[in-house]
CSV table of C-alpha atoms in Angstrom, one decimal:
chain,number,residue,atom,x,y,z
P,1,UNK,CA,2.6,16.9,-21.8
P,2,UNK,CA,-0.9,18.3,-21.9
P,3,UNK,CA,-2.1,21.0,-19.6
P,4,UNK,CA,-4.2,18.3,-17.8
P,5,UNK,CA,-1.0,16.2,-17.3
P,6,UNK,CA,0.8,19.2,-15.9
P,7,UNK,CA,-2.1,20.0,-13.5
P,8,UNK,CA,-2.1,16.4,-12.3
P,9,UNK,CA,1.7,16.5,-11.7
P,10,UNK,CA,1.3,19.6,-9.7
P,11,UNK,CA,-1.3,17.9,-7.4
P,12,UNK,CA,0.9,14.9,-7.0
P,13,UNK,CA,3.9,17.1,-6.1
P,14,UNK,CA,1.8,18.9,-3.5
P,15,UNK,CA,0.4,15.8,-1.9
P,16,UNK,CA,3.4,13.5,-1.9
P,17,UNK,CA,6.8,14.5,-3.4
P,18,UNK,CA,8.2,11.0,-2.8
P,19,UNK,CA,5.3,9.3,-4.7
P,20,UNK,CA,5.6,12.0,-7.4
P,21,UNK,CA,9.2,11.0,-7.9
P,22,UNK,CA,8.3,7.3,-7.9
P,23,UNK,CA,5.6,7.7,-10.5
P,24,UNK,CA,8.0,9.4,-12.8
P,25,UNK,CA,9.9,6.1,-13.3
P,26,UNK,CA,6.7,4.5,-14.6
P,27,UNK,CA,6.1,4.2,-18.4
P,28,UNK,CA,4.2,7.3,-19.5
P,29,UNK,CA,1.0,5.5,-20.5
P,30,UNK,CA,0.6,4.2,-16.9
P,31,UNK,CA,1.1,7.4,-15.0
P,32,UNK,CA,-2.3,9.0,-15.3
P,33,UNK,CA,-4.4,6.0,-14.1
P,34,UNK,CA,-1.9,5.1,-11.4
P,35,UNK,CA,-1.5,8.7,-10.2
P,36,UNK,CA,-5.3,9.3,-10.1
P,37,UNK,CA,-5.9,6.0,-8.3
P,38,UNK,CA,-3.2,7.0,-5.7
P,39,UNK,CA,-4.7,10.4,-5.1
P,40,UNK,CA,-8.3,9.1,-4.7
P,41,UNK,CA,-7.0,6.4,-2.3
P,42,UNK,CA,-5.1,9.0,-0.3
P,43,UNK,CA,-8.2,11.1,-0.1
P,44,UNK,CA,-10.2,8.1,1.2
P,45,UNK,CA,-7.4,7.4,3.7
P,46,UNK,CA,-7.6,11.0,4.9
P,47,UNK,CA,-11.3,10.4,5.6
P,48,UNK,CA,-10.8,7.0,7.3
P,49,UNK,CA,-7.9,8.2,9.5
P,50,UNK,CA,-9.8,11.4,10.6
P,51,UNK,CA,-10.6,10.7,14.3
P,52,UNK,CA,-13.2,13.5,14.4
P,53,UNK,CA,-15.2,11.8,11.6
P,54,UNK,CA,-14.6,8.3,13.1
P,55,UNK,CA,-16.0,9.3,16.5
P,56,UNK,CA,-19.1,10.7,14.8
P,57,UNK,CA,-19.5,7.5,12.8
P,58,UNK,CA,-19.6,9.6,9.7
P,59,UNK,CA,-16.4,8.4,8.1
P,60,UNK,CA,-18.3,5.4,6.5
P,61,UNK,CA,-20.8,7.8,5.0
P,62,UNK,CA,-18.1,10.1,3.6
P,63,UNK,CA,-16.3,7.1,2.1
P,64,UNK,CA,-19.5,6.1,0.3
P,65,UNK,CA,-19.9,9.7,-0.9
P,66,UNK,CA,-16.4,9.5,-2.4
P,67,UNK,CA,-17.2,6.3,-4.2
P,68,UNK,CA,-20.3,7.9,-5.7
P,69,UNK,CA,-18.2,10.7,-7.2
P,70,UNK,CA,-16.7,8.1,-9.6
P,71,UNK,CA,-20.2,6.9,-10.7
P,72,UNK,CA,-21.3,10.0,-12.5
P,73,UNK,CA,-19.7,13.4,-13.3
P,74,UNK,CA,-21.0,16.1,-11.1
P,75,UNK,CA,-18.5,18.9,-10.2
P,76,UNK,CA,-20.9,20.3,-7.6
P,77,UNK,CA,-20.9,17.1,-5.6
P,78,UNK,CA,-17.1,17.0,-5.5
P,79,UNK,CA,-17.0,20.6,-4.3
P,80,UNK,CA,-19.6,19.9,-1.7
P,81,UNK,CA,-17.8,16.9,-0.3
P,82,UNK,CA,-14.5,18.8,-0.3
P,83,UNK,CA,-16.1,21.7,1.6
P,84,UNK,CA,-17.8,19.3,4.1
P,85,UNK,CA,-14.5,17.5,4.9
P,86,UNK,CA,-12.1,20.5,5.0
P,87,UNK,CA,-13.1,21.8,8.5
P,88,UNK,CA,-12.4,18.5,10.2
P,89,UNK,CA,-9.0,17.9,8.5
P,90,UNK,CA,-6.0,19.3,10.5
P,91,UNK,CA,-3.1,17.8,8.6
P,92,UNK,CA,-1.8,20.5,6.1
P,93,UNK,CA,-0.9,18.0,3.4
P,94,UNK,CA,-4.3,16.3,3.7
P,95,UNK,CA,-6.0,19.7,3.5
P,96,UNK,CA,-4.2,20.4,0.2
P,97,UNK,CA,-5.4,17.0,-1.0
P,98,UNK,CA,-9.0,17.4,-0.1
P,99,UNK,CA,-9.1,20.9,-1.5
P,100,UNK,CA,-8.0,19.4,-4.8
P,101,UNK,CA,-10.6,16.7,-4.8
P,102,UNK,CA,-12.8,18.4,-7.5
P,103,UNK,CA,-9.8,18.6,-9.8
P,104,UNK,CA,-8.8,15.0,-9.1
P,105,UNK,CA,-12.3,13.8,-9.9
P,106,UNK,CA,-12.2,15.8,-13.1
P,107,UNK,CA,-9.0,14.1,-14.1
P,108,UNK,CA,-10.6,10.7,-13.4
P,109,UNK,CA,-13.4,11.4,-15.9
P,110,UNK,CA,-10.8,12.4,-18.6
P,111,UNK,CA,-9.3,8.8,-18.4
P,112,UNK,CA,-10.0,6.2,-21.1
P,113,UNK,CA,-13.0,4.0,-20.3
P,114,UNK,CA,-10.9,1.0,-19.5
P,115,UNK,CA,-8.7,3.0,-17.1
P,116,UNK,CA,-11.8,4.5,-15.4
P,117,UNK,CA,-13.1,1.0,-14.7
P,118,UNK,CA,-9.7,-0.1,-13.4
P,119,UNK,CA,-9.3,2.9,-11.1
P,120,UNK,CA,-12.9,2.7,-9.9
P,121,UNK,CA,-12.5,-1.0,-9.1
P,122,UNK,CA,-9.2,-0.6,-7.2
P,123,UNK,CA,-10.4,2.5,-5.2
P,124,UNK,CA,-13.6,0.7,-4.3
P,125,UNK,CA,-11.6,-2.3,-3.0
P,126,UNK,CA,-9.2,-0.1,-1.1
P,127,UNK,CA,-12.2,1.7,0.5
P,128,UNK,CA,-13.6,-1.7,1.5
P,129,UNK,CA,-10.4,-2.3,3.3
P,130,UNK,CA,-10.6,1.0,5.1
P,131,UNK,CA,-14.2,0.3,6.1
P,132,UNK,CA,-13.2,-3.1,7.4
P,133,UNK,CA,-10.5,-1.3,9.5
P,134,UNK,CA,-13.1,1.2,10.8
P,135,UNK,CA,-15.6,-1.6,11.6
P,136,UNK,CA,-13.2,-3.9,13.5
P,137,UNK,CA,-11.0,-1.4,15.2
P,138,UNK,CA,-13.8,0.8,16.6
P,139,UNK,CA,-12.8,0.4,20.3
P,140,UNK,CA,-10.5,2.9,22.0
P,141,UNK,CA,-10.3,1.4,25.5
P,142,UNK,CA,-8.7,-2.0,24.5
P,143,UNK,CA,-6.7,-3.7,21.7
P,144,UNK,CA,-8.7,-5.6,19.2
P,145,UNK,CA,-7.1,-8.3,17.0
P,146,UNK,CA,-8.2,-9.6,13.6
P,147,UNK,CA,-10.3,-12.8,14.1
P,148,UNK,CA,-8.1,-15.3,12.3
P,149,UNK,CA,-5.5,-15.8,9.5
P,150,UNK,CA,-8.3,-15.7,6.9
P,151,UNK,CA,-9.3,-12.2,8.1
P,152,UNK,CA,-5.6,-11.1,7.8
P,153,UNK,CA,-5.5,-12.5,4.3
P,154,UNK,CA,-8.7,-10.7,3.4
P,155,UNK,CA,-7.4,-7.4,4.9
P,156,UNK,CA,-4.0,-7.4,3.1
P,157,UNK,CA,-5.8,-8.1,-0.2
P,158,UNK,CA,-8.2,-5.3,0.3
P,159,UNK,CA,-5.6,-2.7,1.2
P,160,UNK,CA,-2.6,-3.8,-0.9
P,161,UNK,CA,-3.1,-7.0,-2.9
P,162,UNK,CA,-5.7,-5.4,-5.1
P,163,UNK,CA,-3.1,-2.7,-6.1
P,164,UNK,CA,-0.9,-5.4,-7.7
P,165,UNK,CA,-4.0,-6.6,-9.6
P,166,UNK,CA,-4.8,-3.1,-10.8
P,167,UNK,CA,-1.2,-2.4,-11.8
P,168,UNK,CA,-1.1,-5.6,-13.9
P,169,UNK,CA,-4.3,-4.8,-15.8
P,170,UNK,CA,-3.2,-1.2,-16.5
P,171,UNK,CA,0.2,-2.5,-17.7
P,172,UNK,CA,-1.4,-5.1,-20.1
P,173,UNK,CA,-3.8,-2.5,-21.5
P,174,UNK,CA,-1.1,0.1,-22.2
P,175,UNK,CA,2.3,-1.6,-22.7
P,176,UNK,CA,2.9,-3.8,-25.8
P,177,UNK,CA,6.0,-5.3,-24.0
P,178,UNK,CA,3.7,-7.1,-21.6
P,179,UNK,CA,0.6,-7.7,-23.7
P,180,UNK,CA,1.6,-11.4,-23.9
P,181,UNK,CA,1.1,-11.7,-20.1
P,182,UNK,CA,-1.5,-14.2,-18.9
P,183,UNK,CA,-3.8,-11.8,-17.1
P,184,UNK,CA,-5.0,-14.3,-14.6
P,185,UNK,CA,-1.6,-15.7,-13.6
P,186,UNK,CA,0.1,-12.3,-13.6
P,187,UNK,CA,-2.7,-10.8,-11.5
P,188,UNK,CA,-2.3,-13.5,-8.9
P,189,UNK,CA,1.4,-12.8,-8.7
P,190,UNK,CA,0.6,-9.1,-8.5
P,191,UNK,CA,-1.9,-9.7,-5.6
P,192,UNK,CA,0.7,-11.6,-3.7
P,193,UNK,CA,3.3,-8.9,-4.4
P,194,UNK,CA,1.0,-6.4,-2.8
P,195,UNK,CA,0.3,-8.8,0.1
P,196,UNK,CA,4.1,-9.2,0.7
P,197,UNK,CA,4.5,-5.4,1.1
P,198,UNK,CA,1.5,-4.9,3.3
P,199,UNK,CA,2.3,-7.8,5.6
P,200,UNK,CA,5.8,-6.4,6.0
P,201,UNK,CA,4.3,-3.0,7.0
P,202,UNK,CA,2.1,-4.7,9.5
P,203,UNK,CA,5.0,-6.5,11.1
P,204,UNK,CA,7.0,-3.2,11.1
P,205,UNK,CA,4.3,-1.3,12.9
P,206,UNK,CA,3.1,-3.8,15.5
P,207,UNK,CA,4.2,-1.8,18.6
P,208,UNK,CA,2.7,1.5,17.3
P,209,UNK,CA,-0.6,-0.1,16.1
P,210,UNK,CA,-1.0,-1.7,19.5
P,211,UNK,CA,-1.0,1.7,21.2
P,212,UNK,CA,-3.8,2.7,18.8
P,213,UNK,CA,-5.9,-0.3,19.8
P,214,UNK,CA,-5.1,-2.3,16.7
P,215,UNK,CA,-3.6,-5.7,16.3
P,216,UNK,CA,-3.4,-7.1,12.8
P,217,UNK,CA,-1.9,-10.4,14.1
P,218,UNK,CA,-4.7,-13.0,14.0
P,219,UNK,CA,-6.4,-13.9,17.3
P,220,UNK,CA,-6.2,-17.6,16.5
P,221,UNK,CA,-2.4,-17.2,16.1
P,222,UNK,CA,-2.2,-15.4,19.5
P,223,UNK,CA,-4.2,-18.2,21.1
P,224,UNK,CA,-2.0,-20.9,19.5
P,225,UNK,CA,1.0,-19.4,21.3
P,226,UNK,CA,-0.9,-18.6,24.6
P,227,UNK,CA,-0.7,-14.9,24.0
P,228,UNK,CA,-3.1,-12.0,24.2
P,229,UNK,CA,-3.2,-8.4,22.8
P,230,UNK,CA,-2.5,-6.7,26.2
P,231,UNK,CA,0.9,-8.3,26.2
P,232,UNK,CA,1.8,-6.3,23.1
P,233,UNK,CA,2.1,-3.2,25.3
P,234,UNK,CA,5.0,-4.6,27.4
P,235,UNK,CA,8.2,-4.4,25.3
P,236,UNK,CA,9.7,-7.0,27.6
P,237,UNK,CA,7.4,-9.6,26.0
P,238,UNK,CA,9.1,-9.6,22.6
P,239,UNK,CA,10.6,-13.1,23.1
P,240,UNK,CA,7.1,-14.5,23.7
P,241,UNK,CA,5.9,-13.1,20.4
P,242,UNK,CA,8.9,-14.1,18.4
P,243,UNK,CA,7.5,-17.5,17.2
P,244,UNK,CA,4.3,-15.9,16.0
P,245,UNK,CA,6.3,-13.1,14.3
P,246,UNK,CA,8.5,-15.7,12.6
P,247,UNK,CA,5.5,-17.5,11.2
P,248,UNK,CA,4.3,-14.2,9.6
P,249,UNK,CA,7.8,-13.4,8.3
P,250,UNK,CA,7.8,-16.8,6.7
P,251,UNK,CA,4.5,-16.1,5.0
P,252,UNK,CA,5.7,-12.7,3.8
P,253,UNK,CA,8.8,-14.4,2.3
P,254,UNK,CA,6.5,-16.8,0.4
P,255,UNK,CA,4.7,-13.8,-1.0
P,256,UNK,CA,8.0,-12.1,-1.9
P,257,UNK,CA,8.7,-15.2,-4.0
P,258,UNK,CA,5.7,-14.2,-6.1
P,259,UNK,CA,6.9,-10.7,-6.2
P,260,UNK,CA,10.2,-11.9,-7.7
P,261,UNK,CA,8.4,-14.0,-10.2
P,262,UNK,CA,6.4,-10.9,-11.2
P,263,UNK,CA,9.6,-9.0,-11.8
P,264,UNK,CA,11.4,-11.8,-13.7
P,265,UNK,CA,8.4,-12.2,-16.0
P,266,UNK,CA,8.6,-8.6,-16.9
P,267,UNK,CA,10.6,-8.3,-20.2
P,268,UNK,CA,14.2,-7.0,-19.7
P,269,UNK,CA,13.5,-4.3,-22.3
P,270,UNK,CA,10.7,-2.9,-20.1
P,271,UNK,CA,13.3,-1.1,-17.9
P,272,UNK,CA,10.9,1.4,-16.3
P,273,UNK,CA,8.4,-1.2,-15.3
P,274,UNK,CA,11.1,-3.5,-14.0
P,275,UNK,CA,12.6,-0.7,-11.8
P,276,UNK,CA,9.1,0.2,-10.5
P,277,UNK,CA,8.8,-3.5,-9.4
P,278,UNK,CA,12.3,-4.0,-8.2
P,279,UNK,CA,12.5,-1.1,-5.8
P,280,UNK,CA,9.6,-2.1,-3.5
P,281,UNK,CA,10.9,-5.7,-3.4
P,282,UNK,CA,14.4,-4.6,-2.3
P,283,UNK,CA,13.1,-2.1,0.3
P,284,UNK,CA,10.5,-4.6,1.5
P,285,UNK,CA,13.0,-7.4,2.0
P,286,UNK,CA,15.5,-5.0,3.7
P,287,UNK,CA,12.7,-3.9,6.0
P,288,UNK,CA,11.8,-7.5,6.7
P,289,UNK,CA,15.4,-8.3,7.6
P,290,UNK,CA,15.4,-5.3,10.1
P,291,UNK,CA,12.2,-6.7,11.7
P,292,UNK,CA,13.7,-10.2,12.0
P,293,UNK,CA,17.0,-9.0,13.5
P,294,UNK,CA,15.6,-6.2,15.6
P,295,UNK,CA,16.5,-6.4,19.3
P,296,UNK,CA,12.9,-5.5,20.4
P,297,UNK,CA,10.1,-5.1,17.9
P,298,UNK,CA,7.7,-4.3,20.7
P,299,UNK,CA,9.5,-1.1,21.6
P,300,UNK,CA,7.6,1.8,20.0
P,301,UNK,CA,10.6,4.1,20.5
P,302,UNK,CA,12.8,2.0,18.2
P,303,UNK,CA,11.8,2.8,14.6
P,304,UNK,CA,12.2,0.2,12.0
P,305,UNK,CA,13.3,2.1,8.9
P,306,UNK,CA,15.6,1.5,6.0
P,307,UNK,CA,18.3,4.2,6.0
P,308,UNK,CA,18.2,6.8,3.3
P,309,UNK,CA,21.9,6.1,2.3
P,310,UNK,CA,21.0,2.5,1.7
P,311,UNK,CA,18.1,3.5,-0.5
P,312,UNK,CA,20.3,5.9,-2.5
P,313,UNK,CA,22.9,3.2,-3.1
P,314,UNK,CA,20.1,0.7,-4.0
P,315,UNK,CA,18.7,3.2,-6.6
P,316,UNK,CA,22.1,3.7,-8.1
P,317,UNK,CA,23.0,0.0,-8.3
P,318,UNK,CA,19.6,-1.0,-9.6
P,319,UNK,CA,19.9,1.0,-12.8
P,320,UNK,CA,23.0,-1.0,-13.7
P,321,UNK,CA,21.6,-4.4,-12.8
P,322,UNK,CA,17.9,-4.1,-13.9
P,323,UNK,CA,18.5,-5.6,-17.4
P,324,UNK,CA,19.8,-8.9,-15.9
P,325,UNK,CA,17.5,-11.4,-14.3
P,326,UNK,CA,20.6,-13.2,-12.9
P,327,UNK,CA,21.9,-10.2,-11.1
P,328,UNK,CA,18.6,-9.0,-9.6
P,329,UNK,CA,17.8,-12.6,-8.5
P,330,UNK,CA,21.2,-12.8,-6.8
P,331,UNK,CA,20.5,-9.4,-5.1
P,332,UNK,CA,17.1,-10.6,-3.9
P,333,UNK,CA,18.6,-13.9,-2.6
P,334,UNK,CA,21.3,-12.0,-0.7
P,335,UNK,CA,18.7,-9.9,1.1
P,336,UNK,CA,16.7,-13.0,1.9
P,337,UNK,CA,19.7,-14.7,3.4
P,338,UNK,CA,19.9,-11.9,6.1
P,339,UNK,CA,16.4,-13.0,7.4
P,340,UNK,CA,16.8,-15.9,9.9
C-alpha cells in the first residue's frame, strides 16, 4: 500500500465506514477509481442536498464548479470551492468530506488516464441526475411527479445505471479474469443492474419522498390509475396505489434478471468481484420483498429496512456459495419467490 492509498482509505473511513468496508472486498486494482468516484459523487450529493444552497439557486453553479475541478489540476480552485461550501454544510460527516475535497481531487489526478476518463464520465452523469432532481423538484408547497415512465427511466440511469456501466469498464480494464467480456453487452447488464437497485430505493422511500415534495412515480402512471400526488400523503390510500406499485416492482424484477446475468457471467474464480455483485442483489431483492409485503408502504413511520442480523447471515453464507452459479441462482430464486 502506498502513502496515497493509505490517505484515500483514511478519507473513505471518515466519510462512510460502511462503504469503506464494502470497497475492501473489491479486487485491489478497482479500489482507487471506485473509491474516488464514490467520494466525488458524495461531495456532489452534499451540494445538491444542501437546502441553503438550493434556496439560493446556487447549487447548480457549485455542481458545475465541482465538475470543472476534474478538467484541469488546480489545487487552489479545489480549496476555494471547499472553503465556499463549508459554512453552509451542517452535517458533520459531510463537513469532513467537503474539507477533504482538495485531497480527493489530488487523488483523482494520480489515477491512470483511462481511470480518470471513467471517473470523470460517471461523476458527470451522476451530477446530471442531481441537476435533473433540482430542476424538477424545485417546489416546496406541493408534490411534483416525474412526467412519465421515460423520465423515470432517464432518472434511474443518471443516478444509478451509469454506475453499473462505470463498474464494468473499470473491471474490464483492470481484471484479466473479465477481459473477455463483451463491453457493450456487459455494460447494458450493468446499467440495468444499477436501475434495479435505484428503482427499489425509490419504491422503499415513497412515503418519505412525498413529504419532501417529490414523487418519482410517473405522472402518466398516476393518471392511468386515477391517482394524484396529494393522495400519497394519506397512509390510508395504500390500497389505491398498490396496482401502480406492483407495476414498478415487476419492472424492478426484470432489471434484477439482468443483475443476475451480470453475476453469472462473472467467472467463478473472480470471487471478490462476484461477492461485490451478489451482495447488492440479495439485499435489493430482500428489500423489494419487504416493500411488496408491507402492510402500508405509505406510512412514513414504518421503515422498510433489511435487518442487520439477516445481512450478517447473508454475508456468512455468501462466502460459502459464491463459487457456485447453481447455488447463488437458487438463492436469488428463493428471494424472488417471496415477492407476490
